[in-house]
Short mmCIF file of C-alpha atoms in Angstrom, two decimals:
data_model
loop_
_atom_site.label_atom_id
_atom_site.label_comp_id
_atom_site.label_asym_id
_atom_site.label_seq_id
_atom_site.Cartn_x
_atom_site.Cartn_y
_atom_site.Cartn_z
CA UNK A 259 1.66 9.93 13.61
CA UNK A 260 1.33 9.66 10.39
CA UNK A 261 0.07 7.32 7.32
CA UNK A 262 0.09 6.91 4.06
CA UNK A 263 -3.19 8.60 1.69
CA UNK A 264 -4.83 6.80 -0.49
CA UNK A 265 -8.07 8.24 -2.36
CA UNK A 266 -9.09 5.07 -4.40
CA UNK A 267 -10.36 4.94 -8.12
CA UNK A 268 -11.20 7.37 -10.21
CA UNK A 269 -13.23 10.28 -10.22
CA UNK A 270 -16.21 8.64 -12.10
CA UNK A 271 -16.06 6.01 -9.43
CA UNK A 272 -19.12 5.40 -7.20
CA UNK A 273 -18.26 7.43 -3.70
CA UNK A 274 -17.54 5.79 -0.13
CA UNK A 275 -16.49 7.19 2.84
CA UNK A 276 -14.49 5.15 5.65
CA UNK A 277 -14.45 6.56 9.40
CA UNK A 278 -11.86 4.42 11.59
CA UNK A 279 -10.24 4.87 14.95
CA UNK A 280 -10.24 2.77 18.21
CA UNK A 281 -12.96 2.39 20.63
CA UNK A 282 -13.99 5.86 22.87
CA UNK A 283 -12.32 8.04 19.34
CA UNK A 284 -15.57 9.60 19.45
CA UNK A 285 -16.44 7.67 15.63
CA UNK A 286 -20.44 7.01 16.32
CA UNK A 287 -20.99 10.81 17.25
CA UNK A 288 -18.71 11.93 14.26
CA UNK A 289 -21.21 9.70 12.42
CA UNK A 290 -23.96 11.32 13.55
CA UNK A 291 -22.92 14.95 12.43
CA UNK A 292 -21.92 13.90 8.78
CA UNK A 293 -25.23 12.06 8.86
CA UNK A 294 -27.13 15.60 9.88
CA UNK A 295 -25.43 17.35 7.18
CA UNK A 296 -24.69 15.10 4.39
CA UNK A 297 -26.84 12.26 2.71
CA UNK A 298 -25.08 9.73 3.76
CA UNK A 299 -25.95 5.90 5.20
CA UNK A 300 -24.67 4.30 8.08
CA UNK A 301 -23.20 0.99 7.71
CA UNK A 302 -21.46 -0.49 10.84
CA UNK A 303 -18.20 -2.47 10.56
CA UNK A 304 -18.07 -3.30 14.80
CA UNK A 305 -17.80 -7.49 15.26
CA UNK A 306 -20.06 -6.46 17.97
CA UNK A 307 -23.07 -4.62 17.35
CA UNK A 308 -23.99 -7.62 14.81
CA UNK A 309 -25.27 -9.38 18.18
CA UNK A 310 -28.75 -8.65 19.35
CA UNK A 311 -29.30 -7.78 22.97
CA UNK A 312 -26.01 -6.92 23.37
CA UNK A 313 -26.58 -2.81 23.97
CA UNK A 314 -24.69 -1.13 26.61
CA UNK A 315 -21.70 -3.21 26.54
CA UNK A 316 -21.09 -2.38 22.93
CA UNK A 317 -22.26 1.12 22.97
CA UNK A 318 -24.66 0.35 20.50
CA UNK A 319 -26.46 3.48 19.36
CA UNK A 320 -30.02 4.08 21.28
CA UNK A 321 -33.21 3.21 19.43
CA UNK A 322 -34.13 7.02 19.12
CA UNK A 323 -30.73 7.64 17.49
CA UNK A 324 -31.26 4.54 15.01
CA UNK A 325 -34.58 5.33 14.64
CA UNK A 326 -33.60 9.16 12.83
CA UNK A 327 -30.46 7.70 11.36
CA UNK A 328 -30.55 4.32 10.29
CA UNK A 329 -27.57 1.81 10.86
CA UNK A 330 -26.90 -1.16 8.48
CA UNK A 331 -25.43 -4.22 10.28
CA UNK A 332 -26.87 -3.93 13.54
CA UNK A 333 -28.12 -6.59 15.82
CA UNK A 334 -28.08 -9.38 12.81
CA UNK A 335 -27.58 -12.71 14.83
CA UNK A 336 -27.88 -13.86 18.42
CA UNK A 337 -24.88 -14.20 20.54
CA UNK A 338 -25.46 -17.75 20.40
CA UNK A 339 -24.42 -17.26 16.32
CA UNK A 340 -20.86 -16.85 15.00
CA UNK A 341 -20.42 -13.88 12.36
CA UNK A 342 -17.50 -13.92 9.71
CA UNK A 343 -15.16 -11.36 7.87
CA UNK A 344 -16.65 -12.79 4.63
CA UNK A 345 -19.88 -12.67 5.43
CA UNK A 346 -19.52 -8.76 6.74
CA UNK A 347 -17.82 -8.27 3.06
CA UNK A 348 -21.28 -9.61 1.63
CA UNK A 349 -23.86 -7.95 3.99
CA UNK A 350 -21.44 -4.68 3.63
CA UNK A 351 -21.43 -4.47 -0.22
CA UNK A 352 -24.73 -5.46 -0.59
CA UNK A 353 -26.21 -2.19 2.75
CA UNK A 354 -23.80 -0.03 0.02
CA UNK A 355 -26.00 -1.45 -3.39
CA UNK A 356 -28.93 -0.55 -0.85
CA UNK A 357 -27.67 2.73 -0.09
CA UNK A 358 -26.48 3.90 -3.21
CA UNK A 359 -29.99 3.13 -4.28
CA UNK A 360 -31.71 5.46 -2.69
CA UNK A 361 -29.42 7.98 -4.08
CA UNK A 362 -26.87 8.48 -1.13
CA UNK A 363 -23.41 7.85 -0.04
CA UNK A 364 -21.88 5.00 1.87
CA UNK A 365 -20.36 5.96 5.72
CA UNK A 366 -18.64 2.95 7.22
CA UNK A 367 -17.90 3.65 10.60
CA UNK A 368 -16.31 1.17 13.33
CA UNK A 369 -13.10 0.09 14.57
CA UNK A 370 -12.98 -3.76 13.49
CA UNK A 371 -9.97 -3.18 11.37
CA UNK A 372 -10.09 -7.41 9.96
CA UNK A 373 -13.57 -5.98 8.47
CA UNK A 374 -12.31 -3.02 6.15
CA UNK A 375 -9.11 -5.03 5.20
CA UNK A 376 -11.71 -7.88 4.17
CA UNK A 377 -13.66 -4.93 2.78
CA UNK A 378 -10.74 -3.10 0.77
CA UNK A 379 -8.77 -6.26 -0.33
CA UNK A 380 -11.22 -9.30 -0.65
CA UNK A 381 -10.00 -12.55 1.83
CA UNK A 382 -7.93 -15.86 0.77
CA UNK A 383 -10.27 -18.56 -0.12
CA UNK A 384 -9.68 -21.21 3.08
CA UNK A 385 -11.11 -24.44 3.69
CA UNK A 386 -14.44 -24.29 5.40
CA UNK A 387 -15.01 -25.23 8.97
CA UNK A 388 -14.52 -29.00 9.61
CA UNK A 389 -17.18 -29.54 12.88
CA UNK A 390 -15.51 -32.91 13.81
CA UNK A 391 -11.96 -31.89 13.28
CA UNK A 392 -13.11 -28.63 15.54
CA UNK A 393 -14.20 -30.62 17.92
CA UNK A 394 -10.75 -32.94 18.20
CA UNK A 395 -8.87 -29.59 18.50
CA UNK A 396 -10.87 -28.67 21.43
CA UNK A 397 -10.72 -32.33 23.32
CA UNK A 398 -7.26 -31.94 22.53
CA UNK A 399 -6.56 -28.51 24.16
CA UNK A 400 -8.81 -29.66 27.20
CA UNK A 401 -6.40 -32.69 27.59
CA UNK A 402 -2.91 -30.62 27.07
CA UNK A 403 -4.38 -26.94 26.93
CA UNK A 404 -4.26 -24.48 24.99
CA UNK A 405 -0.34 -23.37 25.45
CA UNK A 406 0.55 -26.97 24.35
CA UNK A 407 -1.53 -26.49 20.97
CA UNK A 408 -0.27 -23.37 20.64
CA UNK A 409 3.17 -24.93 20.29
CA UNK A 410 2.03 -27.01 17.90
CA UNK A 411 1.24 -24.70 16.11
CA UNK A 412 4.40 -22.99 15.96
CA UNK A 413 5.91 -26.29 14.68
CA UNK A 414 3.40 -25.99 11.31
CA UNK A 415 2.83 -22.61 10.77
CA UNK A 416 5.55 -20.60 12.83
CA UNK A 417 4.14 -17.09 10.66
CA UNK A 418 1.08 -17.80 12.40
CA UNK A 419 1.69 -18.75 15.60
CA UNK A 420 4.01 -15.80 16.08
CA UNK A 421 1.41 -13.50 15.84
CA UNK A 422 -1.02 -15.37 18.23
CA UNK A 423 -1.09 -15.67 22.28
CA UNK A 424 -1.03 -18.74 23.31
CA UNK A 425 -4.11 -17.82 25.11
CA UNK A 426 -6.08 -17.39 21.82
CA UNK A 427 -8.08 -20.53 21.49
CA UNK A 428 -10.62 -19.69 18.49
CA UNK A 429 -7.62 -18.12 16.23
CA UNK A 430 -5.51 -20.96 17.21
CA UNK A 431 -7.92 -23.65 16.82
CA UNK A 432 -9.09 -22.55 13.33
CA UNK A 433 -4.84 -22.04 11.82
CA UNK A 434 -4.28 -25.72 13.39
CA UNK A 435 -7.97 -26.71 11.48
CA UNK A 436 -6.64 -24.94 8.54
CA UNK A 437 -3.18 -26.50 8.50
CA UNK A 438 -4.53 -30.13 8.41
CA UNK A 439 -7.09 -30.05 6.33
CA UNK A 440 -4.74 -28.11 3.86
CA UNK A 441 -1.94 -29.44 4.77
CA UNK A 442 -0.43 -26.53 4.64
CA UNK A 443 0.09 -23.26 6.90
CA UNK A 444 -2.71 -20.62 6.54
CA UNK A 445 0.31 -17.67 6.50
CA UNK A 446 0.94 -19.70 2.78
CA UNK A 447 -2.52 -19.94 2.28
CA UNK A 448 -2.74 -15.88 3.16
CA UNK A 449 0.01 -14.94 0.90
CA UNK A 450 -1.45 -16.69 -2.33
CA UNK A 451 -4.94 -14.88 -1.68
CA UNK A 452 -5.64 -12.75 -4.20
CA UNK A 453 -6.56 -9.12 -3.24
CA UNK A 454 -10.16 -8.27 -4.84
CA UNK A 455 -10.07 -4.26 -4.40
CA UNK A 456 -13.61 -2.15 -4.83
CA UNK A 457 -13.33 0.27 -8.08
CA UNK A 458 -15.29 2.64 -5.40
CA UNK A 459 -13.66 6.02 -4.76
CA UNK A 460 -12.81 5.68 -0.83
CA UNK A 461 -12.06 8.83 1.49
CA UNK A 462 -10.37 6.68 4.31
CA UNK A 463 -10.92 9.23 7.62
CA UNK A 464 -8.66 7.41 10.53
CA UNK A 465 -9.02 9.01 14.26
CA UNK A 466 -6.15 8.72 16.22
CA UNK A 467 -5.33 10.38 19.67
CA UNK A 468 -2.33 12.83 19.97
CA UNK A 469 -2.18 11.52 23.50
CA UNK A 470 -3.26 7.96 24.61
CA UNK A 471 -3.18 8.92 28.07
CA UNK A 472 -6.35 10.82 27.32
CA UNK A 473 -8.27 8.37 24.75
CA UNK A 474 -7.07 6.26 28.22
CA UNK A 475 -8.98 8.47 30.53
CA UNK A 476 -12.05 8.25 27.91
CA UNK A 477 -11.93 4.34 27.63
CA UNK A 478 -11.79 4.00 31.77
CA UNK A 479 -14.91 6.71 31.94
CA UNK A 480 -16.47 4.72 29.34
CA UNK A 481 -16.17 1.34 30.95
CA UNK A 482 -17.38 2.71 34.47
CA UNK A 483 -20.27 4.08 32.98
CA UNK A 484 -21.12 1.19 30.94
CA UNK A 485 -21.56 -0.52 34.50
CA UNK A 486 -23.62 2.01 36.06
CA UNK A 487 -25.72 1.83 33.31
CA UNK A 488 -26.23 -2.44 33.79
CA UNK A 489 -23.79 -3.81 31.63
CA UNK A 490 -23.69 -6.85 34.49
CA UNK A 491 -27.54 -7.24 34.44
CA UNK A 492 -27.22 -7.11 30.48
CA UNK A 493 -24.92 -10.08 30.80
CA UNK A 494 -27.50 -11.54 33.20
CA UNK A 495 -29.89 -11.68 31.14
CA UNK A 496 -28.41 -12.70 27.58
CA UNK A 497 -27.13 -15.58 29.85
CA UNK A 498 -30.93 -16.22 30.76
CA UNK A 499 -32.06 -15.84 27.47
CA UNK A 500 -29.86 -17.70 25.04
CA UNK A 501 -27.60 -20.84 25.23
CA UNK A 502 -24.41 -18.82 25.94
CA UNK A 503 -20.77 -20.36 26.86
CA UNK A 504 -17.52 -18.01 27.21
CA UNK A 505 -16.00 -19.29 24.10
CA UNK A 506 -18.36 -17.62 21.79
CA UNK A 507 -17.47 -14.68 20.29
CA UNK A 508 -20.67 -12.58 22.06
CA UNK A 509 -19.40 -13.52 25.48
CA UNK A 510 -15.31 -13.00 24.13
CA UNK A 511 -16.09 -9.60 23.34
CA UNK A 512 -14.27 -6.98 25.47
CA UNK A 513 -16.44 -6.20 28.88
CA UNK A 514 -19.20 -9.27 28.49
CA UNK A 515 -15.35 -11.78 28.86
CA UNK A 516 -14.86 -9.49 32.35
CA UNK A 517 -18.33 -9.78 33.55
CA UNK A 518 -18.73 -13.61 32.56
CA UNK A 519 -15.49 -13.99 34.66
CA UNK A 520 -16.73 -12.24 37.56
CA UNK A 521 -20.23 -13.91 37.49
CA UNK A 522 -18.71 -17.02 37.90
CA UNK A 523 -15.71 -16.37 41.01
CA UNK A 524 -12.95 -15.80 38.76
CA UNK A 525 -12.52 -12.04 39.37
CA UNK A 526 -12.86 -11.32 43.47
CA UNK A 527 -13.98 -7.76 43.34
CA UNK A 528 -16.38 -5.68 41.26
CA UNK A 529 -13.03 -3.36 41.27
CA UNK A 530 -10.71 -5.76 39.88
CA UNK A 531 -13.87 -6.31 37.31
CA UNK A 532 -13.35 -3.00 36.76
CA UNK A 533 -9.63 -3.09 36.38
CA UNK A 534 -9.69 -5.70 34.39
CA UNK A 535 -12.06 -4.20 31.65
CA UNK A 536 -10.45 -0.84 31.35
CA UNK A 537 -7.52 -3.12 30.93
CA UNK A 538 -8.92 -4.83 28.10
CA UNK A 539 -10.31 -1.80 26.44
CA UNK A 540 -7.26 -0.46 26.54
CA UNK A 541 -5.52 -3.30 24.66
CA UNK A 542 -8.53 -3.39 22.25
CA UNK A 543 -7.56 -0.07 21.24
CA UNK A 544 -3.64 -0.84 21.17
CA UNK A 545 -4.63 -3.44 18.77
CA UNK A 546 -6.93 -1.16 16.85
CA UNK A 547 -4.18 1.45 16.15
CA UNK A 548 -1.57 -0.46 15.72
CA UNK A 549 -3.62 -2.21 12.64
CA UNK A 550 -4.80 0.80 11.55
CA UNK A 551 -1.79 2.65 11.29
CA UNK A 552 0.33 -0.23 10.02
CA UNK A 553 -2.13 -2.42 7.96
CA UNK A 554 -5.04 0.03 6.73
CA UNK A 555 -4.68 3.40 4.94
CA UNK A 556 -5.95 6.31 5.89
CA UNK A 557 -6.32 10.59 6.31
CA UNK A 558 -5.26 11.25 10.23
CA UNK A 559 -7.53 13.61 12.05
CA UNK A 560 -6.63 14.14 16.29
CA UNK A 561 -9.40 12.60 17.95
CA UNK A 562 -8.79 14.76 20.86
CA UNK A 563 -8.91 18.15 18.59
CA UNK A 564 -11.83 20.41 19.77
CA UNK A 565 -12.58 21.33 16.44
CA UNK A 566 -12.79 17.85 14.85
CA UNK A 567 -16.26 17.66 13.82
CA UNK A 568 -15.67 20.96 11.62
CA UNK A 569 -12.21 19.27 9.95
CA UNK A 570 -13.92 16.15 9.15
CA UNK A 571 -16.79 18.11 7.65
CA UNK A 572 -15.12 20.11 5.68
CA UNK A 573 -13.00 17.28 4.61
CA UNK A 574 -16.00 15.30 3.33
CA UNK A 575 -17.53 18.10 1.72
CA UNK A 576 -14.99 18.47 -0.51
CA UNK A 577 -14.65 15.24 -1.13
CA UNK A 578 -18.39 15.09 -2.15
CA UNK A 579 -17.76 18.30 -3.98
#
């Protein structure tokens, strides 16, 4: 597998370095070793670890570990709160000001791939939410559901819709809120954006398995673990704590969806639970490298190599110089 390189500005530029793969590529403990030997900053691009409370279902790093090596863009709203590509581009370029500050580099490591291509290339400029026309789109899809809109969709913005399931309410919801208040499609809207690309000199690192059956066998390990450990108690209690419904992105996120569903009769077994979240881990990272190899550039290193760690390192060392 292969993609193309791409090594950014200049020499004189400022210094970032991207690490990328799909979830269970082994990216947070890669982290950790460039951390130990380079003087670097952690900056987290994972649509997940911005929630607080949410721990073992994202594999968040441990206090201990955060405590030694800080991470930027950890636990930064509730679950109750919605968090944005644009707003990540903010927060992100402003933890790299912060970093650079204090006289070290920039490593962004995570696997939400919509974050670094907001990163990288800047976003359109789209009309901002419309609460009231949200909230006709959702009486709507209750009425007809969400296959019916979904259809409509396809009627104004085919672009669009062909790369949705019909399934996918929020996406759906915000191209139909998009199309009438611009009365246009977004995939227009997309194509006019300009692209805003960081003078920064980027090494792009991008972990990708030789096998998937194995990064398969990782994910499924994962997962089971991640229930032994109390991801369903976790879920428990955020649902205790905070005003949570399954349509917020928190309780959408791969694992807390499977455990909401099973908490409330919709999955029979804690089996099929855990079917069904290996499952969805396993499309997660489908989606993650099929983005990453077809949308975001980037140096390929085998996840599964026993001697990654030294590669990588001696990849970023030169790149440091």
């Amino acid at each position: 597998m292969s993609l193309r390189i791409t090594t950014g500005a200049g020499g004189n530029a400022p210094p970032a370095i991207l690490l990328m793969g799909p979830t269970a590529s082994g990216k947070t403990n890669l982290a950790l070793e460039l951390a130990r030997r380079f003087p670097v900053g952690i900056i987290s691009v994972d649509s997940a670890l911005v929630f607080r409370d949410m721990d073992i279902g994202t594999a968040k790093p441990d206090a201990a570990t955060r405590a030694e090596f800080p991470h930027h863009l950890v636990d930064l709203i509730s679950p109750e709160e919605r968090y944005s590509a644009a707003r990540f581009r903010a927060d992100a370029l402003a933890a790299m000001a912060e970093i650079r500050a204090f006289g070290r580099v920039p490593l962004l490591v995570g696997g939400t791939m919509l974050y670094y291509k907001a990163l990288l290339e800047g976003l359109a400029d789209l009309p901002q939410a419309d609460p009231e026309l949200r909230a006709a789109i959702e009486a709507k899809a209750l009425q007809k559901g969400w296959a019916a809109l979904h259809s409509e969709l396809a009627a104004l913005d085919p672009v669009t819709a062909a790369r949705l399931a019909p399934g996918d309410r929020q996406r759906i919801q915000r191209a139909l809120e998009i199309c009438r208040i611009a009365g246009r499609p977004m995939s227009e809207l997309l194509a006019e954006g300009h692209s805003h690309p960081l003078p920064d000199r980027f090494l792009r690192l991008a972990l990708l398995p030789s096998a998937r059956t194995v990064l398969h066998e990782r994910i499924a390990e994962r997962f089971c673990a991640m229930l032994q450990a109390g991801l369903i108690e976790e879920v428990e209690r955020l649902r205790q704590r905070y005003d949570l419904s399954p349509d917020l992105p928190s309780m959408r996120s791969v694992g807390y969806r499977q455990v909401w569903e099973w908490q409330e009769g919709k999955i029979a077994s804690r089996a099929e639970l855990t079917d069904r979240g290996i499952f969805a881990t396993r499309q997660l990272a489908k989606r993650q490298m099929t983005w990453l190899t077809n949308t975001v550039t980037g140096e390929v290193f085998d996840c599964l190599d026993a001697g990654l760690a030294a590669r990588v390192v001696a990849r970023v060392a030169a790149f440091l110089g």
